């Protein structure tokens, strides 16, 4: 264990600094003690995790943080951290009682989740340790742009049991990033003692073998030890440009939260013992013992603290509550708008290009267009290889390893650091290959879901500007984990645009729009069509396809087929087969699932009356159910028979070609279903 310089001590620290700290500690504790009363009085603060016993380390984290320069990711117990970093007493209470003027979320997020995004005190979710990945992503941006700053992830020791926290620390170590992992160890994860979390008493020592990671231990109950540890951690992170883990030994003086009763699992002796180690009481005694302050001076500060808290309380109670009509604000940011191609259509002549070529050339064009564009994922940058299917081939050679690079085989890390890096600046655009195949994306769902409501949760102050590429769907004989399509699950989650092109020009146009837009886009690529001549198309160099604009692929009057992705080509082939019998089908390619072109759907229903929805995903809970429901609710009178759906049965996709063919939609299955509908 390395020695930490003793920059601060009771004897050497200037009196004005000692006074500032005592004032912060006293006001913070007064609010911490008052918080449960708001719930008892039905005013708010329905969730409160008391920080008492963490005073030293939380004061220190806030004191070393430089607003609008460093990046701070506090967790739900970090009230004093936020106060020490610069939030006012009134802002703490506004958050606690969920007022519209709460700087963290405007009352949209759970109380006790303190933030001020405009200062780089970031809004994070309740998921323990989830923000560790975001802090690493922010540190990556700090390093890339050459800032003399640090990213700080503050969290409890139990969060180190989470796999994605390991991923974050591993990634920071590998990339040598200026991030500080401040671990506040109070010995409990709610009621679970540390011995049930890890075999190592000092959990940070689990990471001693990590290269490029410095581990520092300190007494988180002691102001001076904590200040010295955090000061040294920041110095080391800045000068050595590598991560530091600070484990602060704390005590939890109260229950985990106001929904927990620690007397059910802690003995009376233990509860009394932790009260004896009250950091605020210890600091006060030291100020008197070493004659830095008189009793009267401290009493005056304490009286002033009561006045400040009382005034903050009154002001916060007068603040407005959130407006219920605002719930639809900040679900998705405004997308990039195309002036030249408002409907995502073109009449360009020339050589047709394959879908994979359209994606590759668009990626390169957008990297040239915006120098603050980055891409990473698995198999992204190995010599001449670019992704598992070579979609990103040639990018690293042209744009360099700092903008195009491999990520560990850790999907949560890929997604989480994208979220974090995008927090550094709104000009940054990130593309990630979320997984080698869509089937492997599930480990990233924790970060995907969290990122999906960042814009809403922060009351419009932050949105991840990230395009997630996934090679999706079957028809390659891949079977389980290589041929599934997952849009049916994803479309139920608000806050993300989801597109699924069928042709090369639409793939290029949607990718350009995704990369130029603010917010998150899930870009699903039908991998069976990457090199299929059927999906080839002429692609204007500047082509753009707006979100939520469907494209009619074939005109007709007998049957209206709504489709997307791989199924578009099956539907067109089935329509051609029916045309030989004198039956003309209209085929609508949605292109965009969220948002969806409802107007085009309803217009087609009104025009034709007989409707079929075709997709390769499972019929049970598939996206076609949403389309059918909208039609039934909004165009029932225009129907000439029930809406029929063609998709896969409620089974996984088989590996053997015979099994795959039996499961996935085919031209013959669509043809047979169409004949039944047309017979009504």
mmCIF file of C-alpha atoms in Angstrom, residues 99-388:
data_model
loop_
_atom_site.group_PDB
_atom_site.id
_atom_site.type_symbol
_atom_site.label_atom_id
_atom_site.label_comp_id
_atom_site.label_asym_id
_atom_site.label_seq_id
_atom_site.Cartn_x
_atom_site.Cartn_y
_atom_site.Cartn_z
ATOM 1 C CA UNK A 99 -40.205 19.712 -7.118
ATOM 2 C CA UNK A 100 -40.302 20.912 -10.723
ATOM 3 C CA UNK A 101 -37.270 23.115 -10.077
ATOM 4 C CA UNK A 102 -35.118 20.247 -8.802
ATOM 5 C CA UNK A 103 -31.905 20.644 -10.872
ATOM 6 C CA UNK A 104 -31.395 16.888 -11.122
ATOM 7 C CA UNK A 105 -34.642 15.862 -12.802
ATOM 8 C CA UNK A 106 -37.456 18.318 -12.169
ATOM 9 C CA UNK A 107 -39.167 15.748 -9.956
ATOM 10 C CA UNK A 108 -39.002 12.954 -12.544
ATOM 11 C CA UNK A 109 -36.418 10.813 -10.777
ATOM 12 C CA UNK A 110 -36.425 9.185 -7.373
ATOM 13 C CA UNK A 111 -35.624 11.460 -4.441
ATOM 14 C CA UNK A 112 -32.087 11.377 -3.019
ATOM 15 C CA UNK A 113 -30.604 11.181 -6.526
ATOM 16 C CA UNK A 114 -28.745 14.484 -6.603
ATOM 17 C CA UNK A 115 -27.359 15.991 -9.792
ATOM 18 C CA UNK A 116 -26.665 19.167 -11.690
ATOM 19 C CA UNK A 117 -25.810 18.135 -15.260
ATOM 20 C CA UNK A 118 -24.776 21.639 -16.337
ATOM 21 C CA UNK A 119 -21.918 21.384 -13.823
ATOM 22 C CA UNK A 120 -21.068 17.786 -14.847
ATOM 23 C CA UNK A 121 -22.670 16.395 -11.684
ATOM 24 C CA UNK A 122 -24.468 13.709 -13.592
ATOM 25 C CA UNK A 123 -27.941 12.302 -13.239
ATOM 26 C CA UNK A 124 -27.605 8.551 -12.627
ATOM 27 C CA UNK A 125 -30.127 5.780 -12.084
ATOM 28 C CA UNK A 126 -30.907 3.789 -8.943
ATOM 29 C CA UNK A 127 -29.185 0.686 -10.277
ATOM 30 C CA UNK A 128 -26.235 0.169 -7.985
ATOM 31 C CA UNK A 129 -22.908 0.830 -9.653
ATOM 32 C CA UNK A 130 -24.556 1.328 -13.037
ATOM 33 C CA UNK A 131 -22.835 4.704 -13.432
ATOM 34 C CA UNK A 132 -19.345 3.223 -13.030
ATOM 35 C CA UNK A 133 -19.366 2.540 -16.772
ATOM 36 C CA UNK A 134 -20.536 6.088 -17.485
ATOM 37 C CA UNK A 135 -17.641 7.497 -15.473
ATOM 38 C CA UNK A 136 -15.221 5.406 -17.522
ATOM 39 C CA UNK A 137 -16.785 6.647 -20.762
ATOM 40 C CA UNK A 138 -16.484 10.252 -19.608
ATOM 41 C CA UNK A 139 -12.837 9.621 -18.684
ATOM 42 C CA UNK A 140 -12.226 8.264 -22.180
ATOM 43 C CA UNK A 141 -13.460 11.568 -23.618
ATOM 44 C CA UNK A 142 -11.352 13.538 -21.119
ATOM 45 C CA UNK A 143 -8.271 11.672 -22.301
ATOM 46 C CA UNK A 144 -9.099 11.937 -26.004
ATOM 47 C CA UNK A 145 -9.698 15.686 -25.883
ATOM 48 C CA UNK A 146 -6.641 16.307 -23.691
ATOM 49 C CA UNK A 147 -8.478 17.860 -20.750
ATOM 50 C CA UNK A 148 -6.734 18.141 -17.373
ATOM 51 C CA UNK A 149 -9.682 16.706 -15.490
ATOM 52 C CA UNK A 150 -10.887 13.559 -13.777
ATOM 53 C CA UNK A 151 -14.038 11.513 -13.790
ATOM 54 C CA UNK A 152 -15.264 10.339 -10.376
ATOM 55 C CA UNK A 153 -17.528 7.365 -9.763
ATOM 56 C CA UNK A 154 -18.848 7.320 -6.206
ATOM 57 C CA UNK A 155 -20.517 4.149 -4.956
ATOM 58 C CA UNK A 156 -20.939 1.648 -2.157
ATOM 59 C CA UNK A 157 -18.724 -1.377 -1.671
ATOM 60 C CA UNK A 158 -21.492 -3.834 -2.543
ATOM 61 C CA UNK A 159 -21.644 -2.449 -6.083
ATOM 62 C CA UNK A 160 -18.304 -4.131 -6.700
ATOM 63 C CA UNK A 161 -20.201 -7.422 -6.784
ATOM 64 C CA UNK A 162 -21.841 -6.327 -10.042
ATOM 65 C CA UNK A 163 -20.279 -7.695 -13.207
ATOM 66 C CA UNK A 164 -20.536 -4.421 -15.083
ATOM 67 C CA UNK A 165 -18.555 -2.664 -12.343
ATOM 68 C CA UNK A 166 -15.760 -5.166 -12.938
ATOM 69 C CA UNK A 167 -16.065 -4.416 -16.667
ATOM 70 C CA UNK A 168 -15.697 -0.702 -15.964
ATOM 71 C CA UNK A 169 -12.607 -1.111 -13.794
ATOM 72 C CA UNK A 170 -11.059 -3.553 -16.243
ATOM 73 C CA UNK A 171 -11.679 -1.157 -19.135
ATOM 74 C CA UNK A 172 -10.302 1.862 -17.271
ATOM 75 C CA UNK A 173 -7.192 -0.131 -16.402
ATOM 76 C CA UNK A 174 -6.721 -1.303 -19.985
ATOM 77 C CA UNK A 175 -7.185 2.177 -21.470
ATOM 78 C CA UNK A 176 -5.317 4.027 -18.677
ATOM 79 C CA UNK A 177 -8.103 6.504 -18.050
ATOM 80 C CA UNK A 178 -8.194 9.357 -15.479
ATOM 81 C CA UNK A 179 -11.066 8.001 -13.424
ATOM 82 C CA UNK A 180 -11.371 7.743 -9.642
ATOM 83 C CA UNK A 181 -13.499 4.957 -8.204
ATOM 84 C CA UNK A 182 -14.501 6.204 -4.743
ATOM 85 C CA UNK A 183 -15.766 3.177 -2.814
ATOM 86 C CA UNK A 184 -17.692 4.044 0.347
ATOM 87 C CA UNK A 185 -17.508 0.879 2.420
ATOM 88 C CA UNK A 186 -20.013 0.781 5.289
ATOM 89 C CA UNK A 187 -20.023 -3.005 5.489
ATOM 90 C CA UNK A 188 -23.570 -3.570 4.260
ATOM 91 C CA UNK A 189 -25.520 -3.850 1.031
ATOM 92 C CA UNK A 190 -28.921 -3.050 2.544
ATOM 93 C CA UNK A 191 -29.029 -5.948 5.029
ATOM 94 C CA UNK A 192 -26.409 -8.129 3.334
ATOM 95 C CA UNK A 193 -23.088 -7.984 5.222
ATOM 96 C CA UNK A 194 -19.865 -7.649 3.299
ATOM 97 C CA UNK A 195 -18.830 -11.191 4.162
ATOM 98 C CA UNK A 196 -21.702 -12.385 1.960
ATOM 99 C CA UNK A 197 -20.450 -10.237 -0.928
ATOM 100 C CA UNK A 198 -16.763 -11.146 -1.089
ATOM 101 C CA UNK A 199 -14.103 -13.203 0.661
ATOM 102 C CA UNK A 200 -11.857 -10.139 0.952
ATOM 103 C CA UNK A 201 -12.418 -7.866 3.948
ATOM 104 C CA UNK A 202 -11.120 -4.838 2.059
ATOM 105 C CA UNK A 203 -12.975 -5.222 -1.225
ATOM 106 C CA UNK A 204 -10.668 -2.891 -3.150
ATOM 107 C CA UNK A 205 -7.887 -5.423 -2.627
ATOM 108 C CA UNK A 206 -9.706 -7.701 -5.052
ATOM 109 C CA UNK A 207 -8.318 -5.355 -7.720
ATOM 110 C CA UNK A 208 -4.706 -5.137 -6.527
ATOM 111 C CA UNK A 209 -3.500 -7.189 -9.469
ATOM 112 C CA UNK A 210 -4.981 -4.850 -12.068
ATOM 113 C CA UNK A 211 -2.250 -3.201 -14.098
ATOM 114 C CA UNK A 212 -2.333 0.619 -14.219
ATOM 115 C CA UNK A 213 -4.739 0.793 -11.254
ATOM 116 C CA UNK A 214 -3.610 2.400 -8.012
ATOM 117 C CA UNK A 215 -5.502 1.399 -4.859
ATOM 118 C CA UNK A 216 -5.655 3.750 -1.854
ATOM 119 C CA UNK A 217 -7.283 2.998 1.491
ATOM 120 C CA UNK A 218 -8.489 5.664 3.875
ATOM 121 C CA UNK A 219 -10.668 6.262 6.898
ATOM 122 C CA UNK A 220 -13.866 7.605 5.384
ATOM 123 C CA UNK A 221 -15.036 8.733 8.804
ATOM 124 C CA UNK A 222 -12.084 11.077 9.162
ATOM 125 C CA UNK A 223 -12.134 14.378 7.285
ATOM 126 C CA UNK A 224 -8.353 14.763 7.018
ATOM 127 C CA UNK A 225 -7.572 11.192 6.007
ATOM 128 C CA UNK A 226 -10.313 11.369 3.377
ATOM 129 C CA UNK A 227 -9.148 14.738 2.045
ATOM 130 C CA UNK A 228 -5.569 13.505 1.794
ATOM 131 C CA UNK A 229 -6.628 10.306 0.029
ATOM 132 C CA UNK A 230 -8.867 12.039 -2.518
ATOM 133 C CA UNK A 231 -6.341 14.822 -3.140
ATOM 134 C CA UNK A 232 -3.655 12.239 -3.845
ATOM 135 C CA UNK A 233 -6.044 10.199 -5.992
ATOM 136 C CA UNK A 234 -6.792 13.208 -8.169
ATOM 137 C CA UNK A 235 -3.117 14.172 -8.411
ATOM 138 C CA UNK A 236 -2.187 10.646 -9.462
ATOM 139 C CA UNK A 237 -5.027 10.317 -11.972
ATOM 140 C CA UNK A 238 -4.053 13.623 -13.580
ATOM 141 C CA UNK A 239 -0.285 13.129 -13.615
ATOM 142 C CA UNK A 240 -0.041 9.394 -14.251
ATOM 143 C CA UNK A 241 -3.162 9.408 -16.449
ATOM 144 C CA UNK A 242 -4.442 6.187 -14.993
ATOM 145 C CA UNK A 243 -7.305 5.096 -12.747
ATOM 146 C CA UNK A 244 -7.304 5.146 -8.962
ATOM 147 C CA UNK A 245 -9.530 3.280 -6.546
ATOM 148 C CA UNK A 246 -10.071 4.833 -3.130
ATOM 149 C CA UNK A 247 -11.662 2.560 -0.563
ATOM 150 C CA UNK A 248 -13.024 4.591 2.334
ATOM 151 C CA UNK A 249 -13.853 2.716 5.525
ATOM 152 C CA UNK A 250 -17.174 4.155 6.749
ATOM 153 C CA UNK A 251 -19.991 3.236 9.096
ATOM 154 C CA UNK A 252 -23.685 3.360 8.391
ATOM 155 C CA UNK A 253 -25.193 5.041 11.425
ATOM 156 C CA UNK A 254 -28.813 4.516 10.388
ATOM 157 C CA UNK A 255 -30.835 2.054 8.340
ATOM 158 C CA UNK A 256 -30.045 1.614 4.677
ATOM 159 C CA UNK A 257 -33.029 3.788 3.800
ATOM 160 C CA UNK A 258 -36.397 4.803 5.138
ATOM 161 C CA UNK A 259 -37.845 1.532 3.843
ATOM 162 C CA UNK A 260 -35.339 -0.512 5.824
ATOM 163 C CA UNK A 261 -35.216 -1.379 9.558
ATOM 164 C CA UNK A 262 -31.651 -2.151 10.553
ATOM 165 C CA UNK A 263 -32.680 -3.292 14.025
ATOM 166 C CA UNK A 264 -33.951 -6.457 12.296
ATOM 167 C CA UNK A 265 -30.423 -7.525 11.379
ATOM 168 C CA UNK A 266 -28.014 -5.435 13.497
ATOM 169 C CA UNK A 267 -27.597 -5.932 17.222
ATOM 170 C CA UNK A 268 -28.125 -3.086 19.666
ATOM 171 C CA UNK A 269 -24.429 -3.193 20.501
ATOM 172 C CA UNK A 270 -23.491 -2.704 16.848
ATOM 173 C CA UNK A 271 -26.003 0.115 16.389
ATOM 174 C CA UNK A 272 -24.586 1.910 19.421
ATOM 175 C CA UNK A 273 -21.032 1.219 18.280
ATOM 176 C CA UNK A 274 -21.475 2.947 14.913
ATOM 177 C CA UNK A 275 -23.049 5.959 16.607
ATOM 178 C CA UNK A 276 -19.903 6.311 18.694
ATOM 179 C CA UNK A 277 -17.946 6.732 15.453
ATOM 180 C CA UNK A 278 -19.976 9.725 14.258
ATOM 181 C CA UNK A 279 -17.555 11.612 11.923
ATOM 182 C CA UNK A 280 -19.179 14.996 12.521
ATOM 183 C CA UNK A 281 -18.907 14.662 16.298
ATOM 184 C CA UNK A 282 -15.277 13.588 15.957
ATOM 185 C CA UNK A 283 -14.416 16.543 13.730
ATOM 186 C CA UNK A 284 -16.093 18.958 16.144
ATOM 187 C CA UNK A 285 -14.159 17.530 19.084
ATOM 188 C CA UNK A 286 -10.881 17.900 17.192
ATOM 189 C CA UNK A 287 -11.562 21.547 16.376
ATOM 190 C CA UNK A 288 -12.014 22.230 20.093
ATOM 191 C CA UNK A 289 -9.234 19.963 21.358
ATOM 192 C CA UNK A 290 -6.587 21.488 19.099
ATOM 193 C CA UNK A 291 -7.879 24.978 19.864
ATOM 194 C CA UNK A 292 -8.632 25.835 16.271
ATOM 195 C CA UNK A 293 -12.130 27.023 17.289
ATOM 196 C CA UNK A 294 -13.881 27.937 20.493
ATOM 197 C CA UNK A 295 -17.156 26.418 21.584
ATOM 198 C CA UNK A 296 -18.820 29.759 20.946
ATOM 199 C CA UNK A 297 -17.509 29.958 17.371
ATOM 200 C CA UNK A 298 -18.804 26.496 16.521
ATOM 201 C CA UNK A 299 -22.133 27.159 18.212
ATOM 202 C CA UNK A 300 -22.518 30.276 16.064
ATOM 203 C CA UNK A 301 -21.890 28.248 12.905
ATOM 204 C CA UNK A 302 -24.417 25.642 14.051
ATOM 205 C CA UNK A 303 -27.003 28.335 14.710
ATOM 206 C CA UNK A 304 -26.364 29.795 11.270
ATOM 207 C CA UNK A 305 -26.766 26.316 9.754
ATOM 208 C CA UNK A 306 -30.221 25.990 11.310
ATOM 209 C CA UNK A 307 -31.200 29.334 9.798
ATOM 210 C CA UNK A 308 -29.959 28.263 6.357
ATOM 211 C CA UNK A 309 -31.839 24.952 6.461
ATOM 212 C CA UNK A 310 -35.015 26.639 7.683
ATOM 213 C CA UNK A 311 -34.881 29.200 4.852
ATOM 214 C CA UNK A 312 -34.147 26.465 2.290
ATOM 215 C CA UNK A 313 -37.081 24.452 3.596
ATOM 216 C CA UNK A 314 -39.505 27.361 3.245
ATOM 217 C CA UNK A 315 -38.292 28.224 -0.250
ATOM 218 C CA UNK A 316 -38.483 24.606 -1.445
ATOM 219 C CA UNK A 317 -42.044 24.177 -0.169
ATOM 220 C CA UNK A 318 -43.111 27.148 -2.285
ATOM 221 C CA UNK A 319 -41.604 25.690 -5.458
ATOM 222 C CA UNK A 320 -44.041 24.284 -8.056
ATOM 223 C CA UNK A 321 -44.766 20.597 -8.429
ATOM 224 C CA UNK A 322 -44.137 18.929 -11.801
ATOM 225 C CA UNK A 323 -46.891 19.517 -14.370
ATOM 226 C CA UNK A 324 -48.684 16.239 -15.200
ATOM 227 C CA UNK A 325 -49.096 17.466 -18.786
ATOM 228 C CA UNK A 326 -45.301 17.476 -19.161
ATOM 229 C CA UNK A 327 -44.942 13.687 -19.160
ATOM 230 C CA UNK A 328 -44.503 13.575 -22.945
ATOM 231 C CA UNK A 329 -41.721 16.166 -22.880
ATOM 232 C CA UNK A 330 -38.188 14.849 -23.420
ATOM 233 C CA UNK A 331 -39.061 11.281 -24.381
ATOM 234 C CA UNK A 332 -37.061 11.681 -27.592
ATOM 235 C CA UNK A 333 -35.109 14.710 -28.808
ATOM 236 C CA UNK A 334 -35.924 16.266 -32.166
ATOM 237 C CA UNK A 335 -34.300 14.286 -34.960
ATOM 238 C CA UNK A 336 -32.119 15.648 -37.737
ATOM 239 C CA UNK A 337 -34.375 16.854 -40.556
ATOM 240 C CA UNK A 338 -33.585 16.309 -44.206
ATOM 241 C CA UNK A 339 -34.286 19.289 -46.437
ATOM 242 C CA UNK A 340 -33.410 17.548 -49.705
ATOM 243 C CA UNK A 341 -35.128 14.214 -48.967
ATOM 244 C CA UNK A 342 -38.077 15.034 -46.665
ATOM 245 C CA UNK A 343 -39.826 11.733 -47.462
ATOM 246 C CA UNK A 344 -36.680 9.636 -47.764
ATOM 247 C CA UNK A 345 -37.183 9.072 -51.493
ATOM 248 C CA UNK A 346 -34.924 9.666 -54.483
ATOM 249 C CA UNK A 347 -34.858 9.106 -58.239
ATOM 250 C CA UNK A 348 -31.115 8.637 -58.679
ATOM 251 C CA UNK A 349 -29.874 6.475 -61.549
ATOM 252 C CA UNK A 350 -26.596 4.640 -61.683
ATOM 253 C CA UNK A 351 -24.836 1.598 -60.328
ATOM 254 C CA UNK A 352 -26.554 -0.364 -57.622
ATOM 255 C CA UNK A 353 -24.611 -0.960 -54.436
ATOM 256 C CA UNK A 354 -24.985 -3.745 -51.902
ATOM 257 C CA UNK A 355 -26.402 -3.022 -48.476
ATOM 258 C CA UNK A 356 -23.068 -3.659 -46.776
ATOM 259 C CA UNK A 357 -21.387 -1.192 -49.125
ATOM 260 C CA UNK A 358 -24.000 1.445 -48.397
ATOM 261 C CA UNK A 359 -23.406 1.116 -44.656
ATOM 262 C CA UNK A 360 -19.636 1.136 -44.986
ATOM 263 C CA UNK A 361 -19.514 4.169 -47.259
ATOM 264 C CA UNK A 362 -21.974 6.089 -45.087
ATOM 265 C CA UNK A 363 -19.961 5.410 -41.957
ATOM 266 C CA UNK A 364 -16.850 6.761 -43.647
ATOM 267 C CA UNK A 365 -18.684 9.797 -45.017
ATOM 268 C CA UNK A 366 -20.098 10.666 -41.599
ATOM 269 C CA UNK A 367 -16.714 10.219 -39.929
ATOM 270 C CA UNK A 368 -15.360 12.758 -42.410
ATOM 271 C CA UNK A 369 -18.350 15.027 -41.866
ATOM 272 C CA UNK A 370 -18.055 15.104 -38.070
ATOM 273 C CA UNK A 371 -14.563 14.720 -36.547
ATOM 274 C CA UNK A 372 -16.195 14.078 -33.152
ATOM 275 C CA UNK A 373 -17.561 10.707 -34.295
ATOM 276 C CA UNK A 374 -16.361 7.427 -32.757
ATOM 277 C CA UNK A 375 -17.076 3.731 -33.211
ATOM 278 C CA UNK A 376 -16.170 0.667 -31.177
ATOM 279 C CA UNK A 377 -17.345 -2.878 -30.653
ATOM 280 C CA UNK A 378 -16.149 -6.452 -31.030
ATOM 281 C CA UNK A 379 -13.854 -7.425 -33.923
ATOM 282 C CA UNK A 380 -13.944 -3.813 -35.077
ATOM 283 C CA UNK A 381 -10.321 -3.137 -35.870
ATOM 284 C CA UNK A 382 -8.077 -6.110 -36.506
ATOM 285 C CA UNK A 383 -5.870 -5.396 -39.531
ATOM 286 C CA UNK A 384 -8.259 -5.498 -42.499
ATOM 287 C CA UNK A 385 -11.236 -6.786 -40.559
ATOM 288 C CA UNK A 386 -14.030 -4.430 -39.537
ATOM 289 C CA UNK A 387 -16.668 -6.083 -37.427
ATOM 290 C CA UNK A 388 -17.837 -9.651 -37.707
#
